[in-house]
Amino acid sequence: MAARAPIKKRALAEFQSSHTITVDAEAAESRSVKRLRIIKKPAEDPALEGTSAAAIEHEISALDADRPASENFRALSKIVAHLPLSPALVMMLHTKLITLFPKEEDSALKAKYLTTFQLLNLGHPELMATIDEILRMIQNETSSLVINSGLTVVLKLASAVNDTVSNNRILSLAKKLITRTDAKVKCKCLEIIGLLTPFDDANAVKTTLQLVHSYSHSHEPRVRTTAFKMMLHLNGKGGSLDVQIYGEVSKYLDDDYESVKLASIQLLWALSQSYADHMVPTPSGGGEKMRLVDDAFAKICHAINDPCVQVRVLAATLLGKMPQVGQNFLDQTLDKKLMSDMRRKRSAHERQWEKVKSGEWSSGKKWADDAPQELIEAASVSLISSGAAGAFVHGLEDEFLEVRSAAVDSLCTLAIKSPDFANLALDFLVDMFNDEIEDVRLKAIDSLTKISKHIVLWEDQLETILAVLEDSSIDIREGLHKLLAVCHLMTKDCVKMCLDHILENLKRYPQDKKSIWKSLEGVGKNHPWVVLPLVPQLLSMHPFFDTSEPDPEDPAYVSVLILVFNSAKGCPTMATLFDEKLLRHYHYLRDTLPQFVPELNISNESVTGSSDKQIATTSSASGISLSGNTNGRLILKELTAKLKSSANLNSEMKTRLCKLILKDLKRLSEVDQEISAIAKFSSLYIKAQLVYTNCLSSSAWIQLTQNTQNEPLRLQIQSFMQLCLKMQYSFTGLSPKEYGIVMQLKLRGLAFQLVYIVRGSNASALAICQNLLEQAETVQKYLEENDVTPDEFTFAMLKMLDSLDEPKPGTVAKHLLPLFEAHQIPLVSFSSAIKMASATIIEPSGESDNALKFTAGLLLGIPVDAEIHNLEDTSYVRIMVNYPDQQVHLICPRTIDFRSDSSGEVRLLTTISISHQAWTEACPVTISIVLDLRGPETNYNRKLMWKKDSTYIIQLSEEKQVLVSPKPAKRGI
Amino acid sequence: MPEIKLTPLGAGQDVGRSCLLLSIGGKNVMLDCGMHMGFNDERKFPDFSFITNNMSLDEYLDCVIISHFHLDHCGALPFMTEMIGYKGPIYMTHPTKAICPILLEDMRKVMVERKGETNFFTSQMIKDCMKKVVPVNLHQTLMVDDELEIKAYYAGHVLGAAMIRIRVGQESVVYTGDYNMTPDRHLGAAWIDRCRPDLLITESTYATTIRDSKRCRERDFLKKVHDCVDRGGKVLIPVFALGRAQELCILLETYWERMNLKVPIYFAAGLTERATNYYKMFITWTNQKIKKTFVQRNMFDFNHIKAFDKQYIDNPGAMVVFATPGMLHAGLSLQIFKRWAPNENNMVIMPGYCVSGTVGQKILSGHKKVELETGQFVEVKMSVQYMSFSAHADAKGIMQLIHYCQPKNVLLVHGEGAKMEFLKQKINQEFKIDCFMPANGETCTITTKPDIPVEISLPLVKKEEAEYDLQPPDPKRQRLLHGVMIMKDNKLKIVDVQSAAKELDLPRHIMQFTETVNVRELGTLSRVTDKIANLLKARLPDVSVELPAENEVSVDNSRVIVKVGQIPKNDTAKEVSVTWSIDDDELGAFVFALMGTLSK
């Protein structure tokens, strides 16, 4: 009991506080506090029973001016909670509110009446009437609360109506009400004036602008803020601001209130954009003049030292949007005059630069090498940052990441436009690589990539950049690889250093292989002549001795080769350096990694006989693939023509022919990359046909009864279904017509299944029938939408389903049965640019013989690294784990584990956890990437699936095996 | 004129022994109560006899405020409260209150046990002293008594450092203590609102320095450490227990995390470990990043940093060790230095300033052979690096703070006199405000222009406002308020005329003017009246013109009344009398002049 007392007390306090929020000061005097408290508690119960329209109707009619205001308030809240209502009730409520309003004295309730109007979801004509009504209601109102909410509602409704006449009426009222002393009403009126003023009349806009502008002198900060905001709005809508107000607006940058500062900075920026080249007097006076945009830039720079974070963020953001600013102002932003004990000091950047120039770079830092030099005269130092001085230095050092990242963005956009500034900004961006927040670091790296065309990196800068390669975050590393691929390096030492660090990176993080190769490809392309003197060293060539042949599978060696071959592309003399084994490796890599190794013009003459032969073979191979474009298509066409001609052959011949064609297609898909997807797709279609005819002709189908042994037939139907699903989900780029064919085929499969269940088994067919009906509907819809004519079978089936009164499984199956024989699967050929979804598992490689040991019953994490090609929607991708005891787990990776790059490929980097009871010895667990279609295909209806049914699971990748051995837990620890 | 008086007992044109006496509005406040680390005689504590003159401190002082836990700001506190005797309240922030006794105790041990100081305060005295402390929260306004009010702002510098605003009546003073305007790895930047105090007392350690960006220094530091451990070298970082040590720890910890390094980092345990616990607790006092991430992980829960054990000194392989004291003059850091110095793979990084005569200073100035005590020489082959990580505001930062809070006067303490001179001149120039820099014992008097509060009746203000708001605001338009100022009970009041008369119990005299003019006009009286009314309506469009009675026109709710009368035996002329009271002289004169034009 003792514990309950404080709870009650707190509840009381909460109710009291909630009451004071809803009721304004005037009302609070007359209303008792406790009344609401009693009412609030039962409010939950009647909410349940009062859901019916009748109850609401009752509530509406019960609203009465004679009732206590709090009761009306409660009733209204309840009504509002049940919106939307039927139109009749809405009208009833509408008229009720209008009649009640003048009689009411409680201003909180009046405000509530008004806000209810905007929730009513009225039609256009009623809206107009309502606006007029509300305007009339608040015309002679005294309470600011009521006026404010009235104006708010009117503004909302007016934006929905957008009618000039009513807008004008609202405007005139707002202009009248703006003279009220209440700040909120004033703000609302200003807002109405700003938003509703018609923009077609230039004069009206001008006078409005003047009116709004005069309110920027108000003593009330909220009014000032709204005035500035509305000026900005009017400016955006074409009413041009007067440049004269510039001086005035800039004074408000130092306002006491943050909101005013925020609004005025934006306005200042807008002014600077429209009057960039207007001349204004310099702040120091003396009759000199400067460009307005420069002055505004300096002022916004000053705001980057503001005490308020939001102001700083806005200032940092806006700086990047002022591209017209003069170069010397831009350069100032990164300049901070340093001094120590009144002596001028050079910044670390300057010192380092000097060392690089004098050639003694990387001699360690000495004590007092930052010792200050010449004495500065006290008068020459300006401590208040005048102008733009050091704005970005401060912005990048800010405590808040929002400011820092806005500053990095602005720095980047400004640097893209100005090469000189880019060179200045370089050091600062490199410094940001060391930020404490990863997003900011990443942003700095990306920014550097963007401005890379302007800059050339020296050793010292490169070294600090390369240090980031050891970062444990893969995003950072890949960002840096991208940067390296596009940047320009000064000397050969730079390239060497770059390569060394990258190889180190590869050793530490082998999963970066692809990204590193891509990066080195870029480095090679950009620096052909710089790489040239490095080649002997890189490839450890010796003028006299033959060195041992490196392993062309070693990723590090491949990296070096990629660098060399790509630079050889731009530097023909390099090819003369290549010896025989290198040429062999070149051809090997050209074959295995064509995307990283360019086509080199290496002549056969310098090559000895053995490799000559090899080149001949490879070139003939590549010859096939080159001309395959046309040949493959021809063959494909021929095959399909053959297939079509088989239409009037007898079934046995047809089957044989199909099998032959399948064989050809399979070979075709292996040989020719270009059309392999089409070939595979076609072969799937033909396979489906074969299965279908097989089923129909099987004796089990012909004598389909419940007591015969139907298992083989069931399996065949299942495989047919799976073929359909494969065609539907694992190919992209199908034309709507082709997709329609696939969908119809699937529908046929479903029908097939239904007939089998009804006639050949004693299982319930209700769910499957329902599913068929649903699918039929979607197919029909799809066909109609894409204007595809249904094939005979579908047409007949849809017609049949239409004619049935009550689609019971039995009747449907009965009517379906004759359709199968009557309408065979049509023969079609496919020609669209089809792509087939597939996946490659890179990690685990499946080659390791070492078993992963873990305690039975606990979890083992296996890192999985896979590439998924040509798949648009990754939401059905699962990782399937097959345990030796036939257990199958489907693991759904997190969405953030999918990392898609620009080329549309998706990389899946995740860790899956597996677990099992103890085994006596290590056994392989099979891992593969699959599409799990149980969800979308069956609407999560478990009844549609057999136990351990793998119909709805489509393999995307090869299976990889991992040896694991769960050990029993040790006892007695 | 009211005055604010300030007397530095320490830290006037000097660094160390911060102790300021402030008299404001009849209240006496002591700001900080530090000791001087450079002296061993009685000069180490402030001269309290300056205040007391052998009377009790309690009678004179209203409160003591401590800005942060550094000993030069709080070191003399137990001496003052327990040995001199002071029972009044002491204010400090929560972290300061928590960490301060640890540091005091540590210093006491050094003084008594190492240096053999007698007549020093005891542990019990520290405890007793801490019992008198009242903790303050940031931005909490605390009333010391009915008039004296204090409020704390965030100051960066070290955990729990605060700037204090002291207010008595209309006068206010801001004391910054030590502060930092650039954020570091664990603390944010100082912040204050635009409170416009009469006097800002600011530290000026770096009055003549403008510092380079912090990132560059950090990057340099990390790179050097990383290169050294990559070579398999050992890195020694001598630090003082609190403040910079935590910053460097966070820096290295995050770097290790990012770079996935496995090299061990050790921290010499003891005092610091206890203090780090407080850092873990006072998360709200740290910067954005630590505050945001502490839900997942408290940044002060170091993963890579472990406690140091003396046996580890000779462990093979790379390691990084933080050890006290910071100037390598004694203790563990010197011990480690002795072992590691002869190996050129190793490195020592001095993160702060070293007093001359210490080993730290010697190696920084390039000595290759250093004598440790008793003729023992050590060859220094390890590389020696200097990194400055200071947490004071530089000249720009000081100016920025002045810009933030916009004081009417500035007073510089906690810095060297010559440097202050420069800053003083700059402040005069750029802000056009007075700047003071008293020496120790000098009293500085600042006269303030007091605001005099006057009570105004609300309807009076509202009436004026409503009138003003009829037109869009214009800064040039005058705002006039008509009322009577009454001085009663030592208070000022402005009320409207009626209530003033009522309050003073005086009958109200109304002065009215009536002027008559003869107008040559034919027709009946009512016709003339209508004509006049129409004229008035035309000329005064904003004012109501009514006809309340026969032959009478009232302008603006009877402020001016025009009566039309018959001149006996004259048909062609009418007598028009205009009546107005003295308040409406302008309007009345206008109407009368209008009537005059009618007569011609």
mmCIF file of C-alpha atoms in Angstrom, chain A residues 176 179 190 211 234 300 304 416 422 537 566 743 793 839 850 910:
data_model
loop_
_atom_site.group_PDB
_atom_site.id
_atom_site.type_symbol
_atom_site.label_atom_id
_atom_site.label_comp_id
_atom_site.label_asym_id
_atom_site.label_seq_id
_atom_site.Cartn_x
_atom_site.Cartn_y
_atom_site.Cartn_z
ATOM 1 C CA LYS A 176 -6.159 43.446 -40.136
ATOM 2 C CA THR A 179 -2.010 44.673 -35.619
ATOM 3 C CA LEU A 190 2.804 37.127 -41.582
ATOM 4 C CA LEU A 211 5.120 45.070 -45.319
ATOM 5 C CA LEU A 234 8.765 35.638 -51.403
ATOM 6 C CA ILE A 300 28.757 33.784 -43.157
ATOM 7 C CA ILE A 304 30.991 29.564 -38.195
ATOM 8 C CA ILE A 416 35.942 21.256 -57.347
ATOM 9 C CA ALA A 422 41.801 22.383 -54.097
ATOM 10 C CA GLN A 537 62.405 -3.750 -59.466
ATOM 11 C CA ASN A 566 47.883 -1.305 -67.219
ATOM 12 C CA MET A 743 3.695 -16.567 -65.456
ATOM 13 C CA PHE A 793 -4.677 -22.850 -71.995
ATOM 14 C CA ALA A 839 26.173 -15.925 -57.121
ATOM 15 C CA ASN A 850 41.308 -27.770 -41.334
ATOM 16 C CA THR A 910 28.403 -11.377 -43.547
#
